[in-house]
């Protein structure tokens, strides 16, 4: 069954896997999800990801990051822009989540990037989700 909101589906899979302390989680692959996972890896929320081909379908195996005391690197994920209500921010309105502790993910005309990078490049766009 096709997901109506594939990004929300990916976030829910990651959120559920972190909650039960799994080492990895499988997520159906797409270019957009690959770009988001690349940024999550660069920001230190996941250990990495790899594409696994299973016949016609392919998926990402996402390695979840935990600290030595088994504390997850991801404490929360919140989807902001949804198919029923898109949320856009201008270049002067890019939010700082939790005073900079959390990371905002945006889809801009210059590609998918964090809120910090969008402010640096002077870009606004669709506010996808927050991770903290």
PDB file of C-alpha atoms in Angstrom:
ATOM      1  CA  UNK A   1       0.000   0.000   0.000  1.00  0.00           C
ATOM      2  CA  UNK A   2       1.359   3.410  -0.955  1.00  0.00           C
ATOM      3  CA  UNK A   3       1.870   5.896   1.846  1.00  0.00           C
ATOM      4  CA  UNK A   4       0.084   9.238   1.511  1.00  0.00           C
ATOM      5  CA  UNK A   5       2.955  11.026   3.248  1.00  0.00           C
ATOM      6  CA  UNK A   6       6.212   9.100   2.717  1.00  0.00           C
ATOM      7  CA  UNK A   7       8.313  11.467   4.846  1.00  0.00           C
ATOM      8  CA  UNK A   8       5.930  11.107   7.801  1.00  0.00           C
ATOM      9  CA  UNK A   9       6.061   7.332   7.297  1.00  0.00           C
ATOM     10  CA  UNK A  10       9.884   7.426   7.442  1.00  0.00           C
ATOM     11  CA  UNK A  11       9.859   9.566  10.591  1.00  0.00           C
ATOM     12  CA  UNK A  12       7.334   7.272  12.282  1.00  0.00           C
ATOM     13  CA  UNK A  13       9.417   4.196  11.486  1.00  0.00           C
ATOM     14  CA  UNK A  14      12.523   5.861  12.937  1.00  0.00           C
ATOM     15  CA  UNK A  15      10.616   7.129  15.999  1.00  0.00           C
ATOM     16  CA  UNK A  16       9.180   3.668  16.720  1.00  0.00           C
ATOM     17  CA  UNK A  17      12.549   1.929  16.246  1.00  0.00           C
ATOM     18  CA  UNK A  18      14.295   4.382  18.594  1.00  0.00           C
ATOM     19  CA  UNK A  19      11.563   3.872  21.188  1.00  0.00           C
ATOM     20  CA  UNK A  20      12.202   0.123  21.355  1.00  0.00           C
ATOM     21  CA  UNK A  21      15.995   0.627  20.966  1.00  0.00           C
ATOM     22  CA  UNK A  22      16.496  -1.209  17.671  1.00  0.00           C
ATOM     23  CA  UNK A  23      19.936  -0.939  16.068  1.00  0.00           C
ATOM     24  CA  UNK A  24      18.539  -0.284  12.594  1.00  0.00           C
ATOM     25  CA  UNK A  25      15.292   0.243  10.733  1.00  0.00           C
ATOM     26  CA  UNK A  26      14.211  -0.340   7.131  1.00  0.00           C
ATOM     27  CA  UNK A  27      12.645   2.541   5.196  1.00  0.00           C
ATOM     28  CA  UNK A  28      11.373   2.431   1.575  1.00  0.00           C
ATOM     29  CA  UNK A  29      13.833   4.400  -0.545  1.00  0.00           C
ATOM     30  CA  UNK A  30      13.420   7.551  -2.609  1.00  0.00           C
ATOM     31  CA  UNK A  31      15.693  10.419  -3.617  1.00  0.00           C
ATOM     32  CA  UNK A  32      14.053  12.807  -1.141  1.00  0.00           C
ATOM     33  CA  UNK A  33      14.430  10.380   1.766  1.00  0.00           C
ATOM     34  CA  UNK A  34      18.039   9.745   0.771  1.00  0.00           C
ATOM     35  CA  UNK A  35      18.769  13.474   0.902  1.00  0.00           C
ATOM     36  CA  UNK A  36      17.080  13.800   4.303  1.00  0.00           C
ATOM     37  CA  UNK A  37      18.955  10.785   5.697  1.00  0.00           C
ATOM     38  CA  UNK A  38      22.246  12.216   4.411  1.00  0.00           C
ATOM     39  CA  UNK A  39      21.616  15.407   6.386  1.00  0.00           C
ATOM     40  CA  UNK A  40      20.565  13.410   9.477  1.00  0.00           C
ATOM     41  CA  UNK A  41      23.865  11.521   9.240  1.00  0.00           C
ATOM     42  CA  UNK A  42      25.860  14.758   8.870  1.00  0.00           C
ATOM     43  CA  UNK A  43      24.078  16.231  11.908  1.00  0.00           C
ATOM     44  CA  UNK A  44      24.878  13.126  13.982  1.00  0.00           C
ATOM     45  CA  UNK A  45      21.381  11.721  14.493  1.00  0.00           C
ATOM     46  CA  UNK A  46      22.016   8.398  12.702  1.00  0.00           C
ATOM     47  CA  UNK A  47      25.160   6.326  12.182  1.00  0.00           C
ATOM     48  CA  UNK A  48      24.522   5.861   8.467  1.00  0.00           C
ATOM     49  CA  UNK A  49      22.307   4.264   5.871  1.00  0.00           C
ATOM     50  CA  UNK A  50      22.652   1.985   2.890  1.00  0.00           C
ATOM     51  CA  UNK A  51      20.367   1.127   0.014  1.00  0.00           C
ATOM     52  CA  UNK A  52      19.231  -2.497  -0.060  1.00  0.00           C
ATOM     53  CA  UNK A  53      17.771  -3.784  -3.342  1.00  0.00           C
ATOM     54  CA  UNK A  54      15.143  -6.497  -3.001  1.00  0.00           C
ATOM     55  CA  UNK A  55      14.167  -7.416  -6.539  1.00  0.00           C
ATOM     56  CA  UNK A  56      12.146  -4.515  -7.935  1.00  0.00           C
ATOM     57  CA  UNK A  57      11.824  -2.647  -4.645  1.00  0.00           C
ATOM     58  CA  UNK A  58      14.620  -0.971  -2.760  1.00  0.00           C
ATOM     59  CA  UNK A  59      14.845   0.338   0.774  1.00  0.00           C
ATOM     60  CA  UNK A  60      17.285   2.097   3.061  1.00  0.00           C
ATOM     61  CA  UNK A  61      18.675   0.299   6.084  1.00  0.00           C
ATOM     62  CA  UNK A  62      19.129   3.132   8.573  1.00  0.00           C
ATOM     63  CA  UNK A  63      21.569   2.643  11.451  1.00  0.00           C
ATOM     64  CA  UNK A  64      20.310   4.352  14.599  1.00  0.00           C
ATOM     65  CA  UNK A  65      22.804   6.125  16.843  1.00  0.00           C
ATOM     66  CA  UNK A  66      23.000   5.536  20.593  1.00  0.00           C
ATOM     67  CA  UNK A  67      25.390   6.892  23.189  1.00  0.00           C
ATOM     68  CA  UNK A  68      27.352   4.492  25.460  1.00  0.00           C
ATOM     69  CA  UNK A  69      24.600   4.480  28.124  1.00  0.00           C
ATOM     70  CA  UNK A  70      22.084   3.375  25.408  1.00  0.00           C
ATOM     71  CA  UNK A  71      20.623   6.894  25.303  1.00  0.00           C
ATOM     72  CA  UNK A  72      19.336   7.573  21.744  1.00  0.00           C
ATOM     73  CA  UNK A  73      20.741  10.475  19.725  1.00  0.00           C
ATOM     74  CA  UNK A  74      17.182  11.183  18.517  1.00  0.00           C
ATOM     75  CA  UNK A  75      14.954  12.323  21.365  1.00  0.00           C
ATOM     76  CA  UNK A  76      12.094  13.460  19.166  1.00  0.00           C
ATOM     77  CA  UNK A  77      10.837  13.925  15.621  1.00  0.00           C
ATOM     78  CA  UNK A  78       8.010  16.273  14.706  1.00  0.00           C
ATOM     79  CA  UNK A  79       6.460  16.565  11.252  1.00  0.00           C
ATOM     80  CA  UNK A  80       5.448  20.167  10.507  1.00  0.00           C
ATOM     81  CA  UNK A  81       4.344  20.454   6.868  1.00  0.00           C
ATOM     82  CA  UNK A  82       1.782  17.823   5.915  1.00  0.00           C
ATOM     83  CA  UNK A  83      -0.079  17.061   2.677  1.00  0.00           C
ATOM     84  CA  UNK A  84      -3.237  18.637   4.119  1.00  0.00           C
ATOM     85  CA  UNK A  85      -1.488  21.773   5.378  1.00  0.00           C
ATOM     86  CA  UNK A  86       1.800  22.838   3.850  1.00  0.00           C
ATOM     87  CA  UNK A  87       3.936  25.164   5.970  1.00  0.00           C
ATOM     88  CA  UNK A  88       6.269  27.567   4.192  1.00  0.00           C
ATOM     89  CA  UNK A  89       8.745  29.992   5.716  1.00  0.00           C
ATOM     90  CA  UNK A  90      10.482  32.943   4.141  1.00  0.00           C
ATOM     91  CA  UNK A  91      14.214  33.423   4.303  1.00  0.00           C
ATOM     92  CA  UNK A  92      13.810  35.796   7.263  1.00  0.00           C
ATOM     93  CA  UNK A  93      11.434  33.430   9.115  1.00  0.00           C
ATOM     94  CA  UNK A  94      13.510  30.224   9.266  1.00  0.00           C
ATOM     95  CA  UNK A  95      12.963  28.945  12.845  1.00  0.00           C
ATOM     96  CA  UNK A  96      15.512  27.910  15.451  1.00  0.00           C
ATOM     97  CA  UNK A  97      14.071  24.875  17.185  1.00  0.00           C
ATOM     98  CA  UNK A  98      14.734  24.518  20.941  1.00  0.00           C
ATOM     99  CA  UNK A  99      17.007  27.549  20.738  1.00  0.00           C
ATOM    100  CA  UNK A 100      19.328  25.826  18.277  1.00  0.00           C
ATOM    101  CA  UNK A 101      19.500  22.421  20.015  1.00  0.00           C
ATOM    102  CA  UNK A 102      16.995  20.928  17.577  1.00  0.00           C
ATOM    103  CA  UNK A 103      17.422  20.924  13.821  1.00  0.00           C
ATOM    104  CA  UNK A 104      14.810  22.150  11.360  1.00  0.00           C
ATOM    105  CA  UNK A 105      14.745  20.455   7.937  1.00  0.00           C
ATOM    106  CA  UNK A 106      13.610  22.515   4.951  1.00  0.00           C
ATOM    107  CA  UNK A 107      12.962  21.810   1.301  1.00  0.00           C
ATOM    108  CA  UNK A 108      14.137  24.860  -0.642  1.00  0.00           C
ATOM    109  CA  UNK A 109      14.693  25.752  -4.270  1.00  0.00           C
ATOM    110  CA  UNK A 110      18.394  25.056  -3.587  1.00  0.00           C
ATOM    111  CA  UNK A 111      17.648  21.544  -2.291  1.00  0.00           C
ATOM    112  CA  UNK A 112      16.929  19.940   1.067  1.00  0.00           C
ATOM    113  CA  UNK A 113      18.886  21.525   3.937  1.00  0.00           C
ATOM    114  CA  UNK A 114      18.883  22.347   7.626  1.00  0.00           C
ATOM    115  CA  UNK A 115      17.485  25.593   8.980  1.00  0.00           C
ATOM    116  CA  UNK A 116      20.988  26.783   9.846  1.00  0.00           C
ATOM    117  CA  UNK A 117      22.171  26.217   6.259  1.00  0.00           C
ATOM    118  CA  UNK A 118      19.029  27.896   4.866  1.00  0.00           C
ATOM    119  CA  UNK A 119      19.686  31.002   6.990  1.00  0.00           C
ATOM    120  CA  UNK A 120      23.317  31.032   5.815  1.00  0.00           C
ATOM    121  CA  UNK A 121      22.287  30.825   2.141  1.00  0.00           C
ATOM    122  CA  UNK A 122      19.327  33.184   2.534  1.00  0.00           C
ATOM    123  CA  UNK A 123      16.781  30.599   1.389  1.00  0.00           C
ATOM    124  CA  UNK A 124      13.234  29.925   2.517  1.00  0.00           C
ATOM    125  CA  UNK A 125      10.992  27.037   1.648  1.00  0.00           C
ATOM    126  CA  UNK A 126       8.793  24.267   2.983  1.00  0.00           C
ATOM    127  CA  UNK A 127       9.419  23.462   6.660  1.00  0.00           C
ATOM    128  CA  UNK A 128       9.409  19.644   6.627  1.00  0.00           C
ATOM    129  CA  UNK A 129      10.164  18.539  10.207  1.00  0.00           C
ATOM    130  CA  UNK A 130      12.194  19.025  13.385  1.00  0.00           C
ATOM    131  CA  UNK A 131      14.614  16.600  15.035  1.00  0.00           C
ATOM    132  CA  UNK A 132      16.001  17.001  18.548  1.00  0.00           C
TER     133      UNK A 132
END
